[in-house]
XYZ file of C-alpha atoms in Angstrom:
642
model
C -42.424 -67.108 33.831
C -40.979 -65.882 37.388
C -43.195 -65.841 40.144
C -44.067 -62.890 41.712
C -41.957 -63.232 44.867
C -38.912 -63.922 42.226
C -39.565 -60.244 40.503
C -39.908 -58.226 43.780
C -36.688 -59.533 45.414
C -35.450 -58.165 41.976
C -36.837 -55.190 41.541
C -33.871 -53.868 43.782
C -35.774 -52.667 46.547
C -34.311 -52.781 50.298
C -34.659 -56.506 51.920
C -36.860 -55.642 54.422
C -39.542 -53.972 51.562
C -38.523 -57.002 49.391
C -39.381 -59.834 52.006
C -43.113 -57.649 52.985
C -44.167 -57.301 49.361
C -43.141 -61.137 48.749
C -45.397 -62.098 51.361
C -48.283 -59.893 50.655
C -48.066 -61.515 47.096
C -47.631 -65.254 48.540
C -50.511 -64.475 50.685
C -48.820 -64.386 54.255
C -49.731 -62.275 56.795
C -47.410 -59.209 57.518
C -46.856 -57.073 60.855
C -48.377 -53.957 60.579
C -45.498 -51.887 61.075
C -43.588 -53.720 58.433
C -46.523 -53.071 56.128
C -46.336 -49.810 56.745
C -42.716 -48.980 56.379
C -42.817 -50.442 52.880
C -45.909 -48.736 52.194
C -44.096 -45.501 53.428
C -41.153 -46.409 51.079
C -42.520 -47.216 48.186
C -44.749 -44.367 47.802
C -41.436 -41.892 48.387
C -40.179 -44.321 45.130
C -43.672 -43.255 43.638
C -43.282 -39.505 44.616
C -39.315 -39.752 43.246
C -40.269 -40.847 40.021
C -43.350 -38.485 39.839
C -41.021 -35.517 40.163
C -38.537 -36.577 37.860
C -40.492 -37.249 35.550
C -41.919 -34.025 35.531
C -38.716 -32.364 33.758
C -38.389 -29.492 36.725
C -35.560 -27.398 37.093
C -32.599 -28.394 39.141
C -34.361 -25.681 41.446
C -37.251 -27.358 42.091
C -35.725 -31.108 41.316
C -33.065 -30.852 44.253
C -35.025 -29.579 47.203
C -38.032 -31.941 46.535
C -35.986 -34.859 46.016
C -33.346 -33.978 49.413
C -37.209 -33.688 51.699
C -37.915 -37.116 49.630
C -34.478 -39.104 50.372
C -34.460 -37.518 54.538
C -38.304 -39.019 54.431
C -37.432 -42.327 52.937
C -34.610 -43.022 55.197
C -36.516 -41.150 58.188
C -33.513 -38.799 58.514
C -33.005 -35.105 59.473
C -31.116 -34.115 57.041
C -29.861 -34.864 53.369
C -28.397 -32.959 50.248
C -27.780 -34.237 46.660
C -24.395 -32.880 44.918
C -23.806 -32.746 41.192
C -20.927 -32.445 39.997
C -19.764 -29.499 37.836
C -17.400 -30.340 35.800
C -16.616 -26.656 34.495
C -15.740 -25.711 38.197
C -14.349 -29.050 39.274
C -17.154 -28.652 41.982
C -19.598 -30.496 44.208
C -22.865 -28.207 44.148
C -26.851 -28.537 45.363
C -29.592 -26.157 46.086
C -31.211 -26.101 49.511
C -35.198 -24.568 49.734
C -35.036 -21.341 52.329
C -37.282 -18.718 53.101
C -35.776 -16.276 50.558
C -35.887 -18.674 47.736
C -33.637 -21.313 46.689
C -29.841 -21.126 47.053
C -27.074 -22.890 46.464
C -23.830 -24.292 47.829
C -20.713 -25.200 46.693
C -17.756 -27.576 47.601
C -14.534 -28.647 45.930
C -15.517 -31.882 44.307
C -12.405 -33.795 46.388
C -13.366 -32.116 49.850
C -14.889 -33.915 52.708
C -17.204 -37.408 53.114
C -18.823 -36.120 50.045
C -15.522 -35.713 48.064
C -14.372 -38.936 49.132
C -17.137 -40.882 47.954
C -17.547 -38.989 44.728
C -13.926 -39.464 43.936
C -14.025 -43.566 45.046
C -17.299 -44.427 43.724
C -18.053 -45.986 46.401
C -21.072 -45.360 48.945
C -19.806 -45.001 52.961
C -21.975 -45.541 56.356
C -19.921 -43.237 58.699
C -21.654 -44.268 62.718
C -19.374 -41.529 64.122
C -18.677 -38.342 62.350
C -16.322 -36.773 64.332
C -13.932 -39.683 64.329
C -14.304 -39.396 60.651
C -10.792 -37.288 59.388
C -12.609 -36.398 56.408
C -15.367 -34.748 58.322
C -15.334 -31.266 58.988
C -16.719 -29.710 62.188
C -16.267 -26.241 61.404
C -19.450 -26.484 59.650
C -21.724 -27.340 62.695
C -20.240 -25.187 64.682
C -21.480 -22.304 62.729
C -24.643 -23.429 61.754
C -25.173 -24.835 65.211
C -26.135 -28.018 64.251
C -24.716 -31.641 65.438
C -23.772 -34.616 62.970
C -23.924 -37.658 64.130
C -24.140 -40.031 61.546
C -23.725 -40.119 57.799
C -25.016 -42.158 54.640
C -23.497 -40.960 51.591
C -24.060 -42.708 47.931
C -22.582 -42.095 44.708
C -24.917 -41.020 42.126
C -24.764 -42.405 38.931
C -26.066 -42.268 35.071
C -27.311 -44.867 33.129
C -23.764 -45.216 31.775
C -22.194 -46.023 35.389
C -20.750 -42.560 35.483
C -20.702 -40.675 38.652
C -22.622 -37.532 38.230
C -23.021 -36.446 41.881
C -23.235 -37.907 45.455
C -26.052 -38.196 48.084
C -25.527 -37.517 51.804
C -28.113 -38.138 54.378
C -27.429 -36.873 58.181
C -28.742 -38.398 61.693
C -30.520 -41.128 61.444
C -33.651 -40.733 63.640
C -34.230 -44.277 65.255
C -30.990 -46.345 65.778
C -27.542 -46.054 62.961
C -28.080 -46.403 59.131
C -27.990 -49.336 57.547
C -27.134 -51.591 54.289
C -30.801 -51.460 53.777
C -30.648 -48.095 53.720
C -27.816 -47.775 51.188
C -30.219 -50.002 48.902
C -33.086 -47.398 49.398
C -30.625 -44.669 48.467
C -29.163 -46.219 45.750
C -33.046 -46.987 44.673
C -34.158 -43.324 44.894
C -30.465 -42.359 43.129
C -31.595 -44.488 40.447
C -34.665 -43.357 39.888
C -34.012 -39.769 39.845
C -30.170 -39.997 38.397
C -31.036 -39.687 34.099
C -33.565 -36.435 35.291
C -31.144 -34.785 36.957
C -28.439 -35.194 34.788
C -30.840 -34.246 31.847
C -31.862 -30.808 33.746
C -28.198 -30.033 34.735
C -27.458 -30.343 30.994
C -30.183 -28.211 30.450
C -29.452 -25.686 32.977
C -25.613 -25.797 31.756
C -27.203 -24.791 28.147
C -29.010 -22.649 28.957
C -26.688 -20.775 31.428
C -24.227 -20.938 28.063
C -26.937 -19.244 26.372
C -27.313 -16.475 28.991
C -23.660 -16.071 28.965
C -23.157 -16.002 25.310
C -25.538 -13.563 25.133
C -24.593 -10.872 27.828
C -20.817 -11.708 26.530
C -22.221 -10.550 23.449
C -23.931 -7.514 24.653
C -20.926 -6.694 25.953
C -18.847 -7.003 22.880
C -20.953 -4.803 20.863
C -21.031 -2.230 23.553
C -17.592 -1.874 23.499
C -17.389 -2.274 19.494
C -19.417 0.524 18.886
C -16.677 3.039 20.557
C -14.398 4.118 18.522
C -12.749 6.887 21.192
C -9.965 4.824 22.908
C -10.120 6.964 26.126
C -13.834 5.972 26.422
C -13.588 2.618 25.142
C -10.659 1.324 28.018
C -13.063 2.660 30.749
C -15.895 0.419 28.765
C -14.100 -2.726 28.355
C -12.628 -2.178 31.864
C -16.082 -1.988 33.778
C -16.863 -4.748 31.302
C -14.601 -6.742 32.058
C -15.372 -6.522 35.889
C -18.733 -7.264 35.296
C -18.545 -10.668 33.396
C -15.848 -12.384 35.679
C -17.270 -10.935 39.015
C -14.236 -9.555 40.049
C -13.615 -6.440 42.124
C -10.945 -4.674 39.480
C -9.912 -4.914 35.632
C -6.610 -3.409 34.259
C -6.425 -3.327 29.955
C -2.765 -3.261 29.061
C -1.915 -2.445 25.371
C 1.366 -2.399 24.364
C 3.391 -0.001 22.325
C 5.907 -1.578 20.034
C 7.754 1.978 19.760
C 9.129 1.643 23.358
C 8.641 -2.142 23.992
C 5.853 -0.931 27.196
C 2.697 -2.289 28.244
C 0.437 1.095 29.156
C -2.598 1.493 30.838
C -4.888 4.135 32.266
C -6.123 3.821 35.981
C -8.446 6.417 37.576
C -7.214 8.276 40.268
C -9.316 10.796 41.790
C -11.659 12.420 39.408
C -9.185 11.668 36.571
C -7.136 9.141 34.845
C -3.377 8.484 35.239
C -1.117 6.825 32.331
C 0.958 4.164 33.479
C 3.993 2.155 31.557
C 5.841 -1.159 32.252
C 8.269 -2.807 30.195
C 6.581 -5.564 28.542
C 8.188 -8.151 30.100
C 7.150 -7.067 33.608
C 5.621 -8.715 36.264
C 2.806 -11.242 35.723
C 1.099 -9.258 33.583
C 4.228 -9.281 31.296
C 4.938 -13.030 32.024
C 1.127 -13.507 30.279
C 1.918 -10.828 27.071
C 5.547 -11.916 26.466
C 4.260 -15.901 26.595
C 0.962 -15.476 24.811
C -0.366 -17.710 27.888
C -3.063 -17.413 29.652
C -2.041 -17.102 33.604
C -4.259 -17.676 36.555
C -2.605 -17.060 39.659
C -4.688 -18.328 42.706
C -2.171 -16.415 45.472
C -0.852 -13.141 44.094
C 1.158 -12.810 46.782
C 2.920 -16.425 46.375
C 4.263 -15.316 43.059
C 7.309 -14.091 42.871
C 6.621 -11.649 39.830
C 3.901 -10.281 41.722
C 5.267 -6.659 42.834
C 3.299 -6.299 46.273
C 4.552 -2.010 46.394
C 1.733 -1.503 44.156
C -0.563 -3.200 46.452
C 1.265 -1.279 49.415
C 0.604 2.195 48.004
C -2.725 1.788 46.816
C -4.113 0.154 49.533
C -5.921 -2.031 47.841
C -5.177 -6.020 48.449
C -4.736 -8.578 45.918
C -5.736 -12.108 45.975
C -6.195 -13.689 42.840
C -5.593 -12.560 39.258
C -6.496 -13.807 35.772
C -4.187 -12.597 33.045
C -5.718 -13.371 29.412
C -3.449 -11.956 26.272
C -5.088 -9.630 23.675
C -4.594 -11.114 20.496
C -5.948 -10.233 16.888
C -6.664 -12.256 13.932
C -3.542 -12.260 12.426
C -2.189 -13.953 15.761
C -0.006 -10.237 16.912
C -0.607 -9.795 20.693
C -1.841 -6.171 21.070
C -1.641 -6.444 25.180
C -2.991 -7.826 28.366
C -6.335 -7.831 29.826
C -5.552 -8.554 34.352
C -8.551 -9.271 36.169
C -8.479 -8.886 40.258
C -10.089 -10.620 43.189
C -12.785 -13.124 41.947
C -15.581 -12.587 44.364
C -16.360 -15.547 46.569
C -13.236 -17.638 45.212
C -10.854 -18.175 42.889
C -11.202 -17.860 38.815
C -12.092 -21.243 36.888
C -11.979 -22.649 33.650
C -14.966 -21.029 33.090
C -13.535 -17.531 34.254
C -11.318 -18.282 31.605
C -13.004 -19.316 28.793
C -15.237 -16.335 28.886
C -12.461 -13.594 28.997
C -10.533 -15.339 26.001
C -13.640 -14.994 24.117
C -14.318 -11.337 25.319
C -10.387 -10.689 24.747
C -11.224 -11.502 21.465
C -13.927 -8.711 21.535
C -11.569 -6.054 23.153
C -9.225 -7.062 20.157
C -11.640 -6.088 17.200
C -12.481 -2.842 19.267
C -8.847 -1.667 19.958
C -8.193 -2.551 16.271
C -11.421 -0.426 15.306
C -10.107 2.489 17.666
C -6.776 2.653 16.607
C -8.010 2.829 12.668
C -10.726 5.439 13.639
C -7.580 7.188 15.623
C -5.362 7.095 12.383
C -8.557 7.905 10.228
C -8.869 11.047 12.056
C -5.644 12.189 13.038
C -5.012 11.584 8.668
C -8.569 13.854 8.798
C -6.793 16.368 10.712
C -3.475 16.222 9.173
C -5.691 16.970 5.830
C -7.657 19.514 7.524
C -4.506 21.420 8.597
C -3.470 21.200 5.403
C -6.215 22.845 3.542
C -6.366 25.450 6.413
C -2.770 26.331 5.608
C -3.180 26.621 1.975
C -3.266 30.417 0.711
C -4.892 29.329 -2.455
C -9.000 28.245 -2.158
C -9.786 24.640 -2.381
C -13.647 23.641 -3.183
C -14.502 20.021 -3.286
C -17.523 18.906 -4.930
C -19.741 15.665 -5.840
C -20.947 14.121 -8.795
C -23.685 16.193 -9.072
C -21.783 19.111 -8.508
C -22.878 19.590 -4.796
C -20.567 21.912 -2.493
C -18.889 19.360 0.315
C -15.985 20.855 1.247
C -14.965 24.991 1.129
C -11.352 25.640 3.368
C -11.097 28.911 4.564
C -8.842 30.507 1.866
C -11.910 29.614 -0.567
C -14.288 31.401 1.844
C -12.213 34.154 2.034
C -11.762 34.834 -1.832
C -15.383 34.198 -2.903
C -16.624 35.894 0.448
C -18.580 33.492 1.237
C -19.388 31.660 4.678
C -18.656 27.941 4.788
C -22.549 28.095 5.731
C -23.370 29.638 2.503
C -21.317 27.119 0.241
C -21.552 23.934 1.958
C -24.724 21.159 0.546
C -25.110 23.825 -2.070
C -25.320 23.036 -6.098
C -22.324 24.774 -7.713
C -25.020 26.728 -10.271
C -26.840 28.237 -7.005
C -23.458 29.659 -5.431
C -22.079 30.886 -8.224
C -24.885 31.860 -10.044
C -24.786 33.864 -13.446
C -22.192 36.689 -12.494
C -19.655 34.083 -12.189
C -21.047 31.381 -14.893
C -17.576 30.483 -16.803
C -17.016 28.776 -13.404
C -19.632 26.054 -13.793
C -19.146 26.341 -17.398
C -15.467 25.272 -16.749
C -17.366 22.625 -14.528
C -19.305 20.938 -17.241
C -16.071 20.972 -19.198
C -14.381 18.930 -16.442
C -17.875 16.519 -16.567
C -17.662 16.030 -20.133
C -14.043 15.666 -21.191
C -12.963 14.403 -17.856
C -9.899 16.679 -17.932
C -8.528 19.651 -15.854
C -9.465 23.013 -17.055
C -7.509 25.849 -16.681
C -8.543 29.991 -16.018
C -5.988 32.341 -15.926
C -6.296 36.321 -14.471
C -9.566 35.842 -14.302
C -12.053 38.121 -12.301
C -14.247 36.977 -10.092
C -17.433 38.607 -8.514
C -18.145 38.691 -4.881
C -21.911 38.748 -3.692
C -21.181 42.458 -1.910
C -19.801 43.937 -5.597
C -16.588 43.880 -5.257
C -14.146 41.374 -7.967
C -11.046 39.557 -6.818
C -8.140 38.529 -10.318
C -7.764 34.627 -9.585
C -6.435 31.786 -11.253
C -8.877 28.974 -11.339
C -8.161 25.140 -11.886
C -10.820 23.290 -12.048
C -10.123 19.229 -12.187
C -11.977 15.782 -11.601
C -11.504 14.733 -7.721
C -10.396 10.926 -7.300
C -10.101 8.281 -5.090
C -7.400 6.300 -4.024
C -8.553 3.845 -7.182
C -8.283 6.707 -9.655
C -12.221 6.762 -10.179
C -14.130 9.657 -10.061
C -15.999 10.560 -7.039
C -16.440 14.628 -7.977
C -14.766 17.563 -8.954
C -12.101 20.013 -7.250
C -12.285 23.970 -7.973
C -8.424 25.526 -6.675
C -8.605 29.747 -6.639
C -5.455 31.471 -6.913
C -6.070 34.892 -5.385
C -3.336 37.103 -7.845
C -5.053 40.183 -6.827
C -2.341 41.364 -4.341
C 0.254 40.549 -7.350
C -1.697 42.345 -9.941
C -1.474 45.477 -7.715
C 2.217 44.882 -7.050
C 2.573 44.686 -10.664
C 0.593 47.679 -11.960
C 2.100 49.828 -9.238
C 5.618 48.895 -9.771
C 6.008 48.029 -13.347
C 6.052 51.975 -13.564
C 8.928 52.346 -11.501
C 11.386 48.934 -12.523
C 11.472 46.531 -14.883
C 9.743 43.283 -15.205
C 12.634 41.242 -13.412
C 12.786 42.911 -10.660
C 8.817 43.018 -10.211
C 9.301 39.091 -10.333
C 11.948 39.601 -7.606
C 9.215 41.665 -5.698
C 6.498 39.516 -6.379
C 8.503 36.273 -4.948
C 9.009 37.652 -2.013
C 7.050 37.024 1.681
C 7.560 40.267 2.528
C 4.805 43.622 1.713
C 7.563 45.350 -0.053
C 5.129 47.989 -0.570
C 4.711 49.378 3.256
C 7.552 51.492 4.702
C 10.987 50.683 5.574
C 14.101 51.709 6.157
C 17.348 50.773 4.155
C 20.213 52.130 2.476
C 20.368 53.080 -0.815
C 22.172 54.832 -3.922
C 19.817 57.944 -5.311
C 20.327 58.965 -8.909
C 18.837 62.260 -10.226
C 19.488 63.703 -13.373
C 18.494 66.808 -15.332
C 18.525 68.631 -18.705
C 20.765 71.477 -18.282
C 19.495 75.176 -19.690
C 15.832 73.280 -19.684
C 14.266 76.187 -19.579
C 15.970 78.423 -22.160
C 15.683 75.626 -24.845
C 11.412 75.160 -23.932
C 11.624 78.642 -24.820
C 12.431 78.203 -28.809
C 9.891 74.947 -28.674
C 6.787 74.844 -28.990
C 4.573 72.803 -26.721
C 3.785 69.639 -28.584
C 7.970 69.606 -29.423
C 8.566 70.116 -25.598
C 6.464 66.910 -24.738
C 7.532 65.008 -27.285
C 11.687 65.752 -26.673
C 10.851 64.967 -23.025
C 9.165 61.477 -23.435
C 11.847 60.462 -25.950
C 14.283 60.925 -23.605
C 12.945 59.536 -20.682
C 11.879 56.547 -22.883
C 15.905 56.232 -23.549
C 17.047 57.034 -19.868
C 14.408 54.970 -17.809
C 15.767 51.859 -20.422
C 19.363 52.212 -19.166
C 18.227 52.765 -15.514
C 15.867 49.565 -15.679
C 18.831 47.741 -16.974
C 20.746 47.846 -14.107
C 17.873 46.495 -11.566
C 17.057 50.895 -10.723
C 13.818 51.779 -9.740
C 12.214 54.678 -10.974
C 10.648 57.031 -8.735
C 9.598 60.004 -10.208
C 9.736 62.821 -12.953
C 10.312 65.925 -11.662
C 9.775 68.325 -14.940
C 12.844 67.806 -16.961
C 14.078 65.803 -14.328
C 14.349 62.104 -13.102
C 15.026 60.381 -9.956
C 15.661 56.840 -9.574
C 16.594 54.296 -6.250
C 18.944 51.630 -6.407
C 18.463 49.483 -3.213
C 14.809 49.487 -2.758
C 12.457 48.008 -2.405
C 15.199 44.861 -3.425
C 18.717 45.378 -2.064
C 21.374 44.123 -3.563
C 25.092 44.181 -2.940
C 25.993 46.322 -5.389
C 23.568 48.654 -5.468
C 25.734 52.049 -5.359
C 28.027 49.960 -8.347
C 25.106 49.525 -10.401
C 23.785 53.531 -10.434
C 27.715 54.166 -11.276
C 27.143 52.519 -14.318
C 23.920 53.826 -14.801
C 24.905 56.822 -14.947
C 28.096 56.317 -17.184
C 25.226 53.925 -19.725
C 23.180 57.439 -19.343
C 26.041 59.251 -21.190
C 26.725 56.673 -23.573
C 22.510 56.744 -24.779
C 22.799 60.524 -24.293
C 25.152 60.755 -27.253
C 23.210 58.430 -29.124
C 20.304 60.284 -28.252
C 21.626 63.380 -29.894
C 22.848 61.999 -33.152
C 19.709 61.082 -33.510
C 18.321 64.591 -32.978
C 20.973 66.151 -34.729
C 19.519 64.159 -38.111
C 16.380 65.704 -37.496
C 17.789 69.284 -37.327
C 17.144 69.492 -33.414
C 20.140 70.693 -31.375
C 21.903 68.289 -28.646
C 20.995 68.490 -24.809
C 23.063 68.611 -22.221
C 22.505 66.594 -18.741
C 24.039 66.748 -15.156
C 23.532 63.526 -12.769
C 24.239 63.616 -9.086
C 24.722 60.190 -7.369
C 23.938 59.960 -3.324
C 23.840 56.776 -0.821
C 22.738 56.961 2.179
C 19.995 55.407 4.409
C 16.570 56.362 3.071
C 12.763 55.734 4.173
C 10.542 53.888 1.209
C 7.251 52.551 1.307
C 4.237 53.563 -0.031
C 2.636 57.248 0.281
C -0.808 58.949 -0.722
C -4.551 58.152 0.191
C -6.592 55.482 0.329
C -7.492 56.394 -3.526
C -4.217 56.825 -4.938
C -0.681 55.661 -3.558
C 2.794 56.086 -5.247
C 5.651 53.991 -3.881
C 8.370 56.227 -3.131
């Protein structure tokens, strides 16, 4: 078993504390101020391990342990870096009056840098005559180094996690005891720190991941793209710390990154070809670019800079890419502030580029989704016939405005109502047709039907009624189409008395009203019975109507033949158009030969009445073109087209 002088020169305490506490334990007597310089030291060893072992934060770990290591070594000053690896940084938090901050230096810079990087622990007697030191730094704070003990920290594996610098060394320089002391407290205090770093790093990862998430689903839920490029722009701004954000999306159709950028009140468009500039360089690549001197790149265009006022120092160029791997643009951030963008910087704007990819995807499908919406919209607006879309259980969803119009009814008045209550019994075969359509899943079919509006009046329409699908051919409802024939049935009543079925076909096919006035020129055929009067005389009545309508039956035949147009009876007389409302190109031809086909059926006519013991008649026809007014004339209660 060792003795007890054995363990204490082990226990890897400073020489001088070793050689006290041997002789307190062999039983020597000790000077008093040795005695109490180990006694000072080895209850800041005590205190050390008491706060470490308490499992602070680095916040409250790193101040009480620099006070601890500047007491130990009876300096005026120390600090304890970590290293962050993420930054490739040198870091510590210093106690002040406002709280606890921190500073930061590159991890290769200065004394500190020097010993981190060599693993090796330095006693610098003169500062200043150090290269490494830098003397900017007391001359702002005011302050003046003379001296310098600086340690590497290290884990239990013999990794350097950090470094330990202590400044000005109260009584006399430092010394290799005082290296052991450091190394003693480093020790001690080196597996705490590290754990609480790792802590801290989780739990800043934590924070992170969750505002990064936050974020995400902020900008997710917009589906407007105007809106959602401000969003992910002020986002964006927000998570690096920068001072701008510019969202680049590119449009395949002209081979251009775009982007919006406010100016004024308002927002301006901008384009670049693709390939331009850094952000370009980052799209065309797929890479991610971090330029630490904008202006010491070459594809940096500085005019931009020049006209906007604004300078640019750093920039951090992530590509937008979706799942499938295509690029869809370029998210640029500007000006980290206080620095330059790191690895971290970049990890978290791949992973929120990742974000802005979903929600550009989401915005360009609710973008197609409605413009297809509107498309359909306009579609059903343009339609003359009425379109009604229902549900399953026959509820009104959809009415355009042509089915408003024809069952005179408000959109209001139809829409979220059951088919039964809107149509109601005056117009029951429609939701009769309706359960037809439910049971045989089939189209049904209505023709010159009438329909009754809620104010009395009835509208002649053609009704379809069919099962509505999806795009998977199942049913999801039922479709009602009204054909409003009530303009042709009055075209066709009207004018079937005046020409013949063709021609009302002609009339009906047109766009244009052929029944309101115009001018045009056409051929005018009249014809009369000659000595009409003389023969009525020797008839009776009933004789005199009946000769008459057998031979306009006969003449209006032969007129209709020819595409003529009948417009009136004038006692024994007839007069008929050719040329209106239809013109053709022969038009005067075709009353020529009307009028020779009338002579031919006259004959006819007569042997027929000469069978019957009646004597022959005798006709004149007068032919006239010229440019005539037709259209339709009368009151509101009775119009002839003439």
């Amino acid at each position: 078993m060792p003795k007890s002088s054995e363990t204490v020169q082990q226990s890897g305490l400073d020489p001088a504390t070793s050689r006290t506490l041997a002789a307190l334990l062999g039983g020597e007597s000790v000077p008093a101020a040795a005695l109490g310089d180990a006694i000072r030291r080895l209850s800041v060893l005590v205190e050390v391990a008491d706060t470490v072992s308490q499992r602070l934060s680095l916040d409250h770990q790193l101040p009480r342990l620099i006070e601890l290591i500047a007491e130990a070594l009876d300096a005026e000053r120390a600090t304890l870096f970590l290293h962050d690896a993420d930054t490739a940084e040198l870091f510590s938090r210093v106690a002040g009056g406002e709280g606890v901050s921190e500073i930061r230096i590159p991890q290769s810079a200065g004394i500190a840098g020097s010993v981190f990087d060599s693993g090796v622990g330095e006693i610098i007697h003169d500062a200043y005559r150090d290269m490494r030191f830098n003397p900017e730094v007391d001359r702002r704070t005011g302050y003046h180094t003379r001296n310098i003990l600086c340690a590497p920290l290290r884990n239990r594996a013999n990794q350097v996690i950090g470094v330990t610098q202590v400044l000005n060394k109260r009584l006399g320089p430092f010394s290799a005891a005082d290296m052991t002391i450091l190394n003693a407290i480093g020790r001690q205090a080196a597996s705490a720190l590290e754990q609480a770093q790792m802590v801290e790093r989780l739990d800043r990862a934590r924070r992170e991941e969750l505002e990064l998430l936050a974020i995400t689903e902020a900008i997710s839920s917009e589906l407007h793209l105007d809106t959602l490029l401000t969003r992910i722009v002020a986002a964006a701004t927000q998570l690096l710390h920068a001072e701008r954000t510019t969202l680049f999306i590119y449009d395949p159709s002209k081979d251009e990154l775009w982007s919006r950028v406010a100016e004024g009140n308002e927002q301006r468009e901008i384009r670049i070809p693709a390939n331009a500039g850094i952000a370009g360089a980052a799209f065309v690549s797929g890479d991610v670019l971090n330029i630490p001197d904008a202006y010491a790149d070459r594809r940096f265009n500085r005019e931009i800079d020049r006209r906007s006022g604004f300078r640019t120092r750093n920039l951090l160029n992530v590509p937008v890419i979706d799942r499938a791997g295509e690029r869809l643009g370029v998210v640029q951030v500007l000006n980290k502030r206080g620095g330059e963008f790191t690895h971290v910087d970049i990890r978290r704007l791949k992973a929120f580029s990742s974000g802005i990819a979903v929600a550009l995807e989401n915005a360009h499908l609710f973008s197609d989704v409605l413009a297809l919406k509107n498309y359909n919209e306009s579609i059903l607006k343009s339609l003359s016939n009425g379109v009604v879309t229902l549900d399953r259980q026959s509820v009104i969803v959809k009415a355009n405005e042509a089915a408003q119009r024809i069952l005179g009814l408000s959109s209001e008045a139809l829409v979220d109502r059951p088919a039964h209550q809107v149509f109601g019994s005056p117009n029951a075969w429609i939701t009769r047709s309706l359960d037809f359509v439910e049971r045989m899943a089939a189209t049904d079919y209505h023709a010159d039907t009438e329909l009754k509006r809620p104010e009395g009046s009835t509208v002649s329409v053609n009704l379809t009624a069919a099962p509505f699908l999806d795009t998977e051919g199942k049913s999801i409802g039922y479709m009602l189409v009204f054909e409003d024939i009530t303009r042709e049935k009055r075209v066709r009543n009207t004018m079937a008395r005046y020409v013949a079925k063709e021609v009302v076909d002609q009339l009906l096919a047109s766009d244009e009203d052929v029944l309101e006035g115009s001018a045009l020129v056409a051929t005018v055929l009249f014809a009369d019975i000659r000595r009409f009067s003389l023969m009525s005389e020797s008839m009776t009545p009933h004789n005199t109507m009946s000769m008459l309508n057998e031979y306009f039956t006969e003449m209006v035949e032969v007129i209709f033949t020819r595409g003529g147009m009948l417009d009136k009876y004038i006692g024994d007389g007839l007069m008929a158009i050719f040329g209106a409302p239809i013109v053709g190109a022969a038009d005067a031809d075709n009353a020529l030969y009307v009028a020779n086909d009338m002579i031919h059926a006259l004959g006819a006519f007569n042997a027929g009445r000469a069978q019957r013991g009646s004597e022959p008649i005798e006709i004149g026809i007068g032919l006239a073109t010229g440019e005539v007014l037709a259209g339709s004339v009368g009151s509101s209660k009775r119009m002839e087209y003439t």
